[in-house]
PDB file of C-alpha atoms in Angstrom:
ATOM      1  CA  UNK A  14     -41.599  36.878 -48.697  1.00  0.00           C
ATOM      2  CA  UNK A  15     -43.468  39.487 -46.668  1.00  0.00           C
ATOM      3  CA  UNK A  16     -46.830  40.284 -45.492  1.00  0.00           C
ATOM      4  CA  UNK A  17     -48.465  43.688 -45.463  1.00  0.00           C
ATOM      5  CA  UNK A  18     -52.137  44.244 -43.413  1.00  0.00           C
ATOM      6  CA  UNK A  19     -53.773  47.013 -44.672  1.00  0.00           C
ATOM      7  CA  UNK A  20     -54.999  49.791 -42.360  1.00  0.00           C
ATOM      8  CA  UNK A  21     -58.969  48.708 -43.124  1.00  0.00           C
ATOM      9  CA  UNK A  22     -58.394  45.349 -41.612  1.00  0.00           C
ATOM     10  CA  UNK A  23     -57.620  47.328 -37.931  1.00  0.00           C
ATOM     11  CA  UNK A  24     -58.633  46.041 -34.845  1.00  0.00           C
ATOM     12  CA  UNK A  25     -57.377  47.628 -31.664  1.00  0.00           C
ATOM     13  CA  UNK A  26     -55.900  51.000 -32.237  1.00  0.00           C
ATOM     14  CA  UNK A  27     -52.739  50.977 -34.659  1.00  0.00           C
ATOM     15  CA  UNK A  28     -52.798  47.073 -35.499  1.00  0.00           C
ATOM     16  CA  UNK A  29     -54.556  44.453 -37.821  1.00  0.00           C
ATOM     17  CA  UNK A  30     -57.808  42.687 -36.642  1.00  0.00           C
ATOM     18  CA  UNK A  31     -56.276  39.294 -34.713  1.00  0.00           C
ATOM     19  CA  UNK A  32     -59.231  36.892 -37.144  1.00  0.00           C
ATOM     20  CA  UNK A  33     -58.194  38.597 -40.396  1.00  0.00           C
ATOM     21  CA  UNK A  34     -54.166  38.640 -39.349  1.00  0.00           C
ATOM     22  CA  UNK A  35     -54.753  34.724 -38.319  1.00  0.00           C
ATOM     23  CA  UNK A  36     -56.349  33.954 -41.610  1.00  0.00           C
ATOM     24  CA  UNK A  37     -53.794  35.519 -43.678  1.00  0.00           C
ATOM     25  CA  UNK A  38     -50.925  33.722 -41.987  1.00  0.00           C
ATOM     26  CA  UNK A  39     -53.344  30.686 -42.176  1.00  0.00           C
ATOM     27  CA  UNK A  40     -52.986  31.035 -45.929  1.00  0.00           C
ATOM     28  CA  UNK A  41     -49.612  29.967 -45.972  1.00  0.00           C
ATOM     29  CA  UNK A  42     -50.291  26.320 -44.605  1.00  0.00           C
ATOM     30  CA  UNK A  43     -53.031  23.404 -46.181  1.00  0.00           C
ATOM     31  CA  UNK A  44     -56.053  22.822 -44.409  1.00  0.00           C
ATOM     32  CA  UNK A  45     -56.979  24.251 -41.074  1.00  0.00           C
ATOM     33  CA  UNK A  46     -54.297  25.593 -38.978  1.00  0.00           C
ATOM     34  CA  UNK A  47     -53.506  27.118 -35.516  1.00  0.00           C
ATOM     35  CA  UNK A  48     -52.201  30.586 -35.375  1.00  0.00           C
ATOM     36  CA  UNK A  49     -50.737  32.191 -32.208  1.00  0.00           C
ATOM     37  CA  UNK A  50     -50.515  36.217 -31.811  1.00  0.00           C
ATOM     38  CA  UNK A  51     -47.603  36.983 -29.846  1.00  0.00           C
ATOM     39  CA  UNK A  52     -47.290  40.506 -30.237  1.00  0.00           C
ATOM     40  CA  UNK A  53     -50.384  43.207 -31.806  1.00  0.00           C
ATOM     41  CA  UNK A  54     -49.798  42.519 -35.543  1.00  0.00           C
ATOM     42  CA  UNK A  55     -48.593  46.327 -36.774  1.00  0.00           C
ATOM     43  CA  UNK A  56     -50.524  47.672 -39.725  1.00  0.00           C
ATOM     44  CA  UNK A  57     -48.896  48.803 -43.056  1.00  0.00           C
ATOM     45  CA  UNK A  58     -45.832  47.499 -41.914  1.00  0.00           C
ATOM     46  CA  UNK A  59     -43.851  44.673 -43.982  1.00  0.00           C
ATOM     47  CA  UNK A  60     -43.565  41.697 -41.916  1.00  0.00           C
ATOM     48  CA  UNK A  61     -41.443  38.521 -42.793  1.00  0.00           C
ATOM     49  CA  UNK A  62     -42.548  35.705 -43.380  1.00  0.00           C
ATOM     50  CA  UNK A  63     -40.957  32.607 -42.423  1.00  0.00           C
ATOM     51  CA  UNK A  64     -41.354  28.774 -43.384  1.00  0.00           C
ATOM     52  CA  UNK A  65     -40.020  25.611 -41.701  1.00  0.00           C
ATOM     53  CA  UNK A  66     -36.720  26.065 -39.952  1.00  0.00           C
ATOM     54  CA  UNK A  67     -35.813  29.354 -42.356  1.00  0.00           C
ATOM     55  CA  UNK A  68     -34.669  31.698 -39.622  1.00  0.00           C
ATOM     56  CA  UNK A  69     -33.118  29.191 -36.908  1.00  0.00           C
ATOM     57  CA  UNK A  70     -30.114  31.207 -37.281  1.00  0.00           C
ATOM     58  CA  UNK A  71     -31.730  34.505 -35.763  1.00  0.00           C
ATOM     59  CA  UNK A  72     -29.453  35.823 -33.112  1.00  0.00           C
ATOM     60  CA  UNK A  73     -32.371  37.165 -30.913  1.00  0.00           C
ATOM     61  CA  UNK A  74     -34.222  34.271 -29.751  1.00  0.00           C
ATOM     62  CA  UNK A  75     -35.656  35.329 -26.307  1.00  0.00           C
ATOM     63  CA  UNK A  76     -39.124  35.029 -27.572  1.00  0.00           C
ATOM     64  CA  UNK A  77     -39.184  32.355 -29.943  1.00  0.00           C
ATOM     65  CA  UNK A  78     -40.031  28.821 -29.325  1.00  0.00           C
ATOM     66  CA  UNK A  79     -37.566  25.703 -29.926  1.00  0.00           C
ATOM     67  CA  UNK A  80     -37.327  25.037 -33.725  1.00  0.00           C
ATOM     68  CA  UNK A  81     -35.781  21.792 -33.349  1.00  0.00           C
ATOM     69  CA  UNK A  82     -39.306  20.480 -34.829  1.00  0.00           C
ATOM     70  CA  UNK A  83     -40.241  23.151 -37.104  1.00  0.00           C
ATOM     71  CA  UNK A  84     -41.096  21.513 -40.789  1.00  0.00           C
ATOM     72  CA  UNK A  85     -42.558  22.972 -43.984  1.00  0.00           C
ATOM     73  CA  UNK A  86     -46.244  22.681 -41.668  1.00  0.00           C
ATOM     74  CA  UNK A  87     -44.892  25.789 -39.548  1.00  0.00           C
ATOM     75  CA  UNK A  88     -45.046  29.383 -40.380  1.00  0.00           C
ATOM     76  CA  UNK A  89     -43.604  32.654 -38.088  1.00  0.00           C
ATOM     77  CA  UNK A  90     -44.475  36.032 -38.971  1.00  0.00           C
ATOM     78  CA  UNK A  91     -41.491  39.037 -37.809  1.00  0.00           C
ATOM     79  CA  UNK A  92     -41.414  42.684 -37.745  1.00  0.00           C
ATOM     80  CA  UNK A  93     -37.641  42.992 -38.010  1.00  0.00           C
ATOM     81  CA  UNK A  94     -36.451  41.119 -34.741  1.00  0.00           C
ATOM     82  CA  UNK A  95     -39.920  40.304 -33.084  1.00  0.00           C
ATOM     83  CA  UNK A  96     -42.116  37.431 -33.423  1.00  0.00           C
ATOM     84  CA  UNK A  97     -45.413  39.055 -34.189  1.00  0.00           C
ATOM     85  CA  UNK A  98     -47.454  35.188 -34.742  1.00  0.00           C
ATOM     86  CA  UNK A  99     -46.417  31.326 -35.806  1.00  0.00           C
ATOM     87  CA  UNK A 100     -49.030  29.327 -37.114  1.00  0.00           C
ATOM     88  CA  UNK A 101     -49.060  25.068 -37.954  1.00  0.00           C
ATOM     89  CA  UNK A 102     -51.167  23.233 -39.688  1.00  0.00           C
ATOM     90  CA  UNK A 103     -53.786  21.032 -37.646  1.00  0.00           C
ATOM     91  CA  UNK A 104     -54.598  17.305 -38.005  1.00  0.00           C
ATOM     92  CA  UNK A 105     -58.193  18.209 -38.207  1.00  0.00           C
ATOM     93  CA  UNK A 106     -61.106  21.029 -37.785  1.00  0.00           C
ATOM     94  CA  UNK A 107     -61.564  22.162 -33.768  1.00  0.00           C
ATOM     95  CA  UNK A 108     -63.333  19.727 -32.190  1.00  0.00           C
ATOM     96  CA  UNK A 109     -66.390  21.624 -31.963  1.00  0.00           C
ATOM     97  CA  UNK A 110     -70.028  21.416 -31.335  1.00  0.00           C
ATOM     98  CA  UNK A 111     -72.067  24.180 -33.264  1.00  0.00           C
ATOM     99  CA  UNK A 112     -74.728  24.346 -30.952  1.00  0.00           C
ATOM    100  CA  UNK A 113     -78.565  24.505 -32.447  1.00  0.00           C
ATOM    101  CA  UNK A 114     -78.758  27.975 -35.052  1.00  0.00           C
ATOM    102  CA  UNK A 115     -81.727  30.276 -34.589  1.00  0.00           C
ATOM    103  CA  UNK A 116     -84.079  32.012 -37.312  1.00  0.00           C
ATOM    104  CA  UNK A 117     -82.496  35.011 -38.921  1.00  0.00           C
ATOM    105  CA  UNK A 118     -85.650  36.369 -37.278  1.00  0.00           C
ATOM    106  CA  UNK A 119     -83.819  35.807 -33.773  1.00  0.00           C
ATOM    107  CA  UNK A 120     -80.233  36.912 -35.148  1.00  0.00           C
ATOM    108  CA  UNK A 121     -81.397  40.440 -36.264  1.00  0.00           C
ATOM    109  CA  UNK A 122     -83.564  40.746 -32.919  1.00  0.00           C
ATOM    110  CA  UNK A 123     -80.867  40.825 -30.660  1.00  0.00           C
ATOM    111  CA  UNK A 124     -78.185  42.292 -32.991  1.00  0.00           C
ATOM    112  CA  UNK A 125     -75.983  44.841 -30.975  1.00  0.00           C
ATOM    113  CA  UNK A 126     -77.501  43.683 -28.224  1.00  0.00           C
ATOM    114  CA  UNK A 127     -74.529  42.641 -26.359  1.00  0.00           C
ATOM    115  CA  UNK A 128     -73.292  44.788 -23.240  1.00  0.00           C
ATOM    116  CA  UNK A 129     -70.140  45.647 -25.057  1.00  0.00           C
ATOM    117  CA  UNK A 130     -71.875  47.991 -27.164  1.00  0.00           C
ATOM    118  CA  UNK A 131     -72.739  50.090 -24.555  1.00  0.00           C
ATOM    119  CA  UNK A 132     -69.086  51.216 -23.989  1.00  0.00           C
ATOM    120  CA  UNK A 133     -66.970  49.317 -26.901  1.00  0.00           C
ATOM    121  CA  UNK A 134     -62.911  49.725 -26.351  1.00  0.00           C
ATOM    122  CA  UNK A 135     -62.509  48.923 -30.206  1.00  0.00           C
ATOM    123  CA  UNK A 136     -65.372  51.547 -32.428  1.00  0.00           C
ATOM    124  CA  UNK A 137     -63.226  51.238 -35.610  1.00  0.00           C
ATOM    125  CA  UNK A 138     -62.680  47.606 -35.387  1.00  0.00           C
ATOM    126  CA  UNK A 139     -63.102  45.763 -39.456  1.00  0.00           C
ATOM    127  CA  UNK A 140     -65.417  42.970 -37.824  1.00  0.00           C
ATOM    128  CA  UNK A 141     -67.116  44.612 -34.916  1.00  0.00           C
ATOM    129  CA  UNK A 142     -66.678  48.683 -34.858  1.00  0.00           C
ATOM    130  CA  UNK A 143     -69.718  50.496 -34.785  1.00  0.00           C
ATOM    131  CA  UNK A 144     -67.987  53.191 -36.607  1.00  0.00           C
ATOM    132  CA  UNK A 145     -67.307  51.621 -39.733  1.00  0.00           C
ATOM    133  CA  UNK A 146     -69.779  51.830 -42.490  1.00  0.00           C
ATOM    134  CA  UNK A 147     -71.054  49.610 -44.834  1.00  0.00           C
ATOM    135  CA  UNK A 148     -68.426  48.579 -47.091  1.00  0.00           C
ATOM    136  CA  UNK A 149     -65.498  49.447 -44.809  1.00  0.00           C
ATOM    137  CA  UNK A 150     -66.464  46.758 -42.275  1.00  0.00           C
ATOM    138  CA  UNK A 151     -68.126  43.443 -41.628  1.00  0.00           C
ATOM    139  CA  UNK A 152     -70.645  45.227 -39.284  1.00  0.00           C
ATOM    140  CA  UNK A 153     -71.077  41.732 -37.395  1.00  0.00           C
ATOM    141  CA  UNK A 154     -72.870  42.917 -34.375  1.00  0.00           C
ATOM    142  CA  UNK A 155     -73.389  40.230 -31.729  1.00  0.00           C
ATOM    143  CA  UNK A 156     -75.810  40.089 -29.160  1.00  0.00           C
ATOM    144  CA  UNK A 157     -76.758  36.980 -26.439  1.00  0.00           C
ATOM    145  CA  UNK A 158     -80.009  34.835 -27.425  1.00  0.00           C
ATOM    146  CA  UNK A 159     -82.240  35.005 -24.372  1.00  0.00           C
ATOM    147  CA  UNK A 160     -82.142  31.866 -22.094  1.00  0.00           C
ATOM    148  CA  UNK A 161     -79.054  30.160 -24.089  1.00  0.00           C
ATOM    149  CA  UNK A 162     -75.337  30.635 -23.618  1.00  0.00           C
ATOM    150  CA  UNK A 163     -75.098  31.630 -27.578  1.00  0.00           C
ATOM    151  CA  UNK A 164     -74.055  35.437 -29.056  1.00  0.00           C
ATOM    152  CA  UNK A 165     -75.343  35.839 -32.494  1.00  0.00           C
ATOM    153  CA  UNK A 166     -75.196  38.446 -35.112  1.00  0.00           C
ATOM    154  CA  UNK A 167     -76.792  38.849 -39.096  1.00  0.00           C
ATOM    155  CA  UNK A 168     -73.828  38.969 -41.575  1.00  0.00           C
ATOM    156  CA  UNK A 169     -74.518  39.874 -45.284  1.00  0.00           C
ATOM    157  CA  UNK A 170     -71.066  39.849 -47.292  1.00  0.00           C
ATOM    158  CA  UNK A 171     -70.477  42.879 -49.286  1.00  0.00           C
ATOM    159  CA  UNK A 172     -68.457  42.885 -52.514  1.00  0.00           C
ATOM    160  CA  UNK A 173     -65.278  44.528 -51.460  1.00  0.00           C
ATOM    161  CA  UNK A 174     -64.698  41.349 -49.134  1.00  0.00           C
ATOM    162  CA  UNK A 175     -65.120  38.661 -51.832  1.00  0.00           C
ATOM    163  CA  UNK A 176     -62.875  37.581 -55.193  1.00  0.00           C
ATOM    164  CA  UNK A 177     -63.415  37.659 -58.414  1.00  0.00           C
ATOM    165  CA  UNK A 178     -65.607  34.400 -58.414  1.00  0.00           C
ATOM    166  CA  UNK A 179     -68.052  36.209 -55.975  1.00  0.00           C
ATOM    167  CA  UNK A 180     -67.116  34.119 -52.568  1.00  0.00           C
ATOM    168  CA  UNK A 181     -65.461  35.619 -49.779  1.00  0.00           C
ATOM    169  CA  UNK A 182     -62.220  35.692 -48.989  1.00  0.00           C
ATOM    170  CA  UNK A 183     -60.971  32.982 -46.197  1.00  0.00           C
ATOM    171  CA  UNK A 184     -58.865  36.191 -44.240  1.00  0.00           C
ATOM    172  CA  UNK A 185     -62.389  37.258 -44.017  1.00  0.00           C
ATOM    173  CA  UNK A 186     -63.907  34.580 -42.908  1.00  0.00           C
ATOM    174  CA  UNK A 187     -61.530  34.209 -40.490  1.00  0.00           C
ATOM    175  CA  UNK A 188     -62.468  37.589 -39.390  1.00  0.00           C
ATOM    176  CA  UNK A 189     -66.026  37.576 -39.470  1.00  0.00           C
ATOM    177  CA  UNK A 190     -65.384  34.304 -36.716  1.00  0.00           C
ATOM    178  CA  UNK A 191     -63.084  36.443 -34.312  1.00  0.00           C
ATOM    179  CA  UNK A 192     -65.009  39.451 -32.852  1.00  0.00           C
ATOM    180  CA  UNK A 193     -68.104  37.620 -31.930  1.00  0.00           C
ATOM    181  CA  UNK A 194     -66.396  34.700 -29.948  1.00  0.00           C
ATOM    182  CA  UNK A 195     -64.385  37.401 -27.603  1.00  0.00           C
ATOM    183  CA  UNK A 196     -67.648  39.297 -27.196  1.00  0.00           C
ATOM    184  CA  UNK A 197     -69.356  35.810 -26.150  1.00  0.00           C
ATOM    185  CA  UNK A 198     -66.570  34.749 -23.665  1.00  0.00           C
ATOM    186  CA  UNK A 199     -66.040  38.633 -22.149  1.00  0.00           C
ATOM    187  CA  UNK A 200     -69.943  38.731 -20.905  1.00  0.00           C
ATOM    188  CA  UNK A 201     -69.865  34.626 -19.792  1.00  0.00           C
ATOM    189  CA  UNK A 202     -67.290  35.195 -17.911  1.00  0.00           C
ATOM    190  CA  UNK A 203     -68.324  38.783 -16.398  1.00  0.00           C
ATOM    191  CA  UNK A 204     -65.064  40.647 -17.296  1.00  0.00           C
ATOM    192  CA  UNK A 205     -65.049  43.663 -15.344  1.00  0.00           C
ATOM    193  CA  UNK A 206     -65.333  46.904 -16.947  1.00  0.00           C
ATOM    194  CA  UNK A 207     -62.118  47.793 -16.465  1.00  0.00           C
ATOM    195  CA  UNK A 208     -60.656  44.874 -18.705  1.00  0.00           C
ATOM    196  CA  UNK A 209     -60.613  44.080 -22.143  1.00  0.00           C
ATOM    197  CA  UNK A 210     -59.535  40.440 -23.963  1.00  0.00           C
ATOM    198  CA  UNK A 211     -57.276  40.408 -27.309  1.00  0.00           C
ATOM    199  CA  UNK A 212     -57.169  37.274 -29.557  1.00  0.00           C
ATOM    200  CA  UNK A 213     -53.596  35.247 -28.023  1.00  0.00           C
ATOM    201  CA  UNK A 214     -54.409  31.825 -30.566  1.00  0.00           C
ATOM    202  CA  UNK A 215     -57.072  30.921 -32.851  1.00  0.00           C
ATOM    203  CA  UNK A 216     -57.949  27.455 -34.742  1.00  0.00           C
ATOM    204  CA  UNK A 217     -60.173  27.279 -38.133  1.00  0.00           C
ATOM    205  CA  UNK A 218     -61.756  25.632 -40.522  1.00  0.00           C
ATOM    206  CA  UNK A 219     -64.057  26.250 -43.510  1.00  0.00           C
ATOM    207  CA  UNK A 220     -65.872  23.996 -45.991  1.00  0.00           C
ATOM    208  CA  UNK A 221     -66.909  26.469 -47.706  1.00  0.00           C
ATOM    209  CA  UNK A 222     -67.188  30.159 -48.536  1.00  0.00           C
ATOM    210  CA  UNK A 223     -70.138  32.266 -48.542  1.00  0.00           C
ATOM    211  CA  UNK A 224     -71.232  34.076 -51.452  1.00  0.00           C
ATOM    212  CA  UNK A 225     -71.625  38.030 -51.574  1.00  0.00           C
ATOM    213  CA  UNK A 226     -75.290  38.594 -50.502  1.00  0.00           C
ATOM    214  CA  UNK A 227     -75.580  35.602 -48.730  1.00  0.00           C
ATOM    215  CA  UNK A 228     -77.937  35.808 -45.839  1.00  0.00           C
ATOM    216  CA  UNK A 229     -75.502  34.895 -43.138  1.00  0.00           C
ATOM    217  CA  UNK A 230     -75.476  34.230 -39.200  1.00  0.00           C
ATOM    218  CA  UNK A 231     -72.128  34.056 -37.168  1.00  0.00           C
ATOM    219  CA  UNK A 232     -73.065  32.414 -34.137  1.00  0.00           C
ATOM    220  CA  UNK A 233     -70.403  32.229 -30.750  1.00  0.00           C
ATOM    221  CA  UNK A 234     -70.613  30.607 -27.346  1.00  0.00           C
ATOM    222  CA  UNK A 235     -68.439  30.550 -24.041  1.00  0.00           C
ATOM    223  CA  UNK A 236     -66.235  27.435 -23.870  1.00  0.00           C
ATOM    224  CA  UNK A 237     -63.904  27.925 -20.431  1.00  0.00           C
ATOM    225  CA  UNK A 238     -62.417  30.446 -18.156  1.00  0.00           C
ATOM    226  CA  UNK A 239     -58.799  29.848 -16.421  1.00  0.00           C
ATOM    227  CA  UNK A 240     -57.397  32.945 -15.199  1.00  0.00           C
ATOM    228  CA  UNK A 241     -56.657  35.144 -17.488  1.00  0.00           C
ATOM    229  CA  UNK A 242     -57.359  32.513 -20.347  1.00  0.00           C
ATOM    230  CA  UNK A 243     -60.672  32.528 -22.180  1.00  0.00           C
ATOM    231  CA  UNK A 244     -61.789  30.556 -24.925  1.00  0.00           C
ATOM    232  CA  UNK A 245     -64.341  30.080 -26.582  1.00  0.00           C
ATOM    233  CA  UNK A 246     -66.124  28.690 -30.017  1.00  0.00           C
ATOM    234  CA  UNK A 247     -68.083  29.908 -33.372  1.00  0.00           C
ATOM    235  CA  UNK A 248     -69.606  29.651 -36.486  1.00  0.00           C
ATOM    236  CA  UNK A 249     -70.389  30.932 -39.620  1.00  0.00           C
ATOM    237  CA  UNK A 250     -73.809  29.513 -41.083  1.00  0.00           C
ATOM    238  CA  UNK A 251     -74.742  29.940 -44.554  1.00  0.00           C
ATOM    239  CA  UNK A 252     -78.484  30.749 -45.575  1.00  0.00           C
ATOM    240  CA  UNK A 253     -80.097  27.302 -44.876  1.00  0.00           C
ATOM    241  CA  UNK A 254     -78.203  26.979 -41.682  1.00  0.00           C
ATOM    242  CA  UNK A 255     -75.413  25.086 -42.943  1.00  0.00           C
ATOM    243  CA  UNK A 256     -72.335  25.200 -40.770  1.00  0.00           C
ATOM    244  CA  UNK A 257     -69.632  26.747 -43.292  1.00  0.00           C
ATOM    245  CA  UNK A 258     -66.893  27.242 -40.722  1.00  0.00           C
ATOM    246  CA  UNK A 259     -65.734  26.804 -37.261  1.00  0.00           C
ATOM    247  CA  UNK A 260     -63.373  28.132 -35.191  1.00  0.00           C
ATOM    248  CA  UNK A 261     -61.589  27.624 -31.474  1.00  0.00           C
ATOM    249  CA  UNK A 262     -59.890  31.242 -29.649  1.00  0.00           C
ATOM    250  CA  UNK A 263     -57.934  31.669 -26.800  1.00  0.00           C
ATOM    251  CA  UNK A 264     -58.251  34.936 -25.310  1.00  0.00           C
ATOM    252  CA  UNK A 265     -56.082  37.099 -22.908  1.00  0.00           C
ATOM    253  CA  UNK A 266     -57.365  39.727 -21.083  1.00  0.00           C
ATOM    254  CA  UNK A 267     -55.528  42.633 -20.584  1.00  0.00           C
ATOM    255  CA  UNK A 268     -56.335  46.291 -18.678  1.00  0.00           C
ATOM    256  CA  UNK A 269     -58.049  48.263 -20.936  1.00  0.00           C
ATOM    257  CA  UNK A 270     -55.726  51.406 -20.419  1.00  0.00           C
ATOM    258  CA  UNK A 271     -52.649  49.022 -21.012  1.00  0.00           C
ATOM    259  CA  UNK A 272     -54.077  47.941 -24.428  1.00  0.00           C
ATOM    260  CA  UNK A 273     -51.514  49.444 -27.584  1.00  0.00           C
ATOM    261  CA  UNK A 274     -49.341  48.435 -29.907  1.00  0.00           C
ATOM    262  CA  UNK A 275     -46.578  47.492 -27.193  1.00  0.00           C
ATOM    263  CA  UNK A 276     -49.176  45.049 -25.505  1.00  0.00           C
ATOM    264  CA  UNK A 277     -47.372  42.045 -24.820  1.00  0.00           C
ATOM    265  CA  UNK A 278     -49.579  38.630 -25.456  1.00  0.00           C
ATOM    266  CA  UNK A 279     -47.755  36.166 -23.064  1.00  0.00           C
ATOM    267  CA  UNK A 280     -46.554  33.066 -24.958  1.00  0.00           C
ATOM    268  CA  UNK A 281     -46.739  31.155 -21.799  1.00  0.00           C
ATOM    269  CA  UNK A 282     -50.532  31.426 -20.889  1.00  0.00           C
ATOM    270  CA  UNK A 283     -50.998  30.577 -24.586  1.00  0.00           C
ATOM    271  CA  UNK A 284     -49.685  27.086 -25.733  1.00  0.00           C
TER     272      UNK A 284
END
């Protein structure tokens, strides 16, 4: 079994978007799951994919975790040798709270509005680039609601991100709830100029999909800052404010002239 991202679903520079990578290896497992990046997910590429304790027998196992308790709940991800992400399922949705919404009104005021626009490391990103038109990318543009610790952005879905019965696609939801939570923990937390954050471990959940033309919100707020760790939370709303899905990331951040495909996300500042 193998998985292939395509090259639309980019994030950084020459590999898939971390939200849309995590929600296809999500896929794999029941229910909401946990999926840890541990190397930038390679685009076009076919990647194996693993279940349960297939694999134990690798040679190579200086970056893989014990698999003593791996069970049909676990998933790993491998471009040839390397661990690129392992997911599990999770007992229940992140333990979350989806702080107050505001009026689309609000949401398409401060659109773009965050301070990462004004020099963005990732233009072509499939959630967040600036360079990607409509119907090539989600065009989620965060900015932060003045006087609260929230990032929000407007989010119609288009139908190239949806299947045949019209709702969207959980990779792409998954997506849609990456970019904005980095964007909220990078400017909570004051990240230098000089540094950038990639996605190390995300958690989701959805109860349910949008629809294509849905009037959408994807709100994000800080959570906690320890050393190089970030993390923080989000949500996608539906039209009447409904919560349709959560999620919990980790993020790493990195020098932003280190940032490529060889960028190593640390297993051990990411449980």
């Amino acid at each position: 079994m193998s998985l292939v991202i395509p090259p639309r679903f980019c994030g950084p520079e020459g590999s898939g978007n971390g939200g849309y990578v995590c929600g296809r290896i999500a896929a794999y497992l029941d229910g909401p799951a946990t999926v840890t990046l541990r190397r930038p997910p390679p685009l076009a590429t076919p990647m194996t994919v693993e279940r349960g304790d297939q694999g134990s027998d690798r040679s190579d196992r200086s970056d893989r975790s014990d698999r003593s308790d791996r069970s049909d709940r676990s998933v790993r991800i491998y471009d040839g040798d390397t661990l690129i992400a392992e997911a599990s399922s999770s007992a229940a949705s992140p333990a979350l709270q989806v702080p107050e919404p505001v009026s689309m009104a609000v949401a398409r005021a401060v659109a773009g509005r965050a301070r990462y626009y004004a020099d963005p490391f990732f233009p072509d990103c499939f959630v967040c680039g600036m360079n990607r038109g409509p119907g090539e990318g989600l065009r989620i543009f965060p900015g932060p609601v003045p006087g609260r610790p929230l990032w929000v952005a407007p989010w119609m879905p288009d139908p190239s991100v949806t299947g045949a019965d019209g709702t969207v696609r959980p990779e792409v939801v998954w997506a849609a709830l990456d970019c904005p939570s980095g964007i909220a923990a990078g400017e909570a937390f004051g990240l230098a100029s000089d540094t950038a954050i990639l996605l190390g471990q995300m958690t989701a959940s959805m109860s349910a999909p949008p629809l294509v033309g849905d009037q959408c919100q994807v709100i994000a707020w800080p959570d906690e800052r320890d050393g190089r760790k970030l993390t923080a939370g989000s949500a996608l709303l539906g039209p009447g404010g409904e919560t349709l899905a959560v999620a919990r990331a980790v993020w790493l951040t990195v020098p932003r002239p280190q940032i490529t495909r060889q960028e190593l996300q640390p297993k051990e500042n990411v449980p």
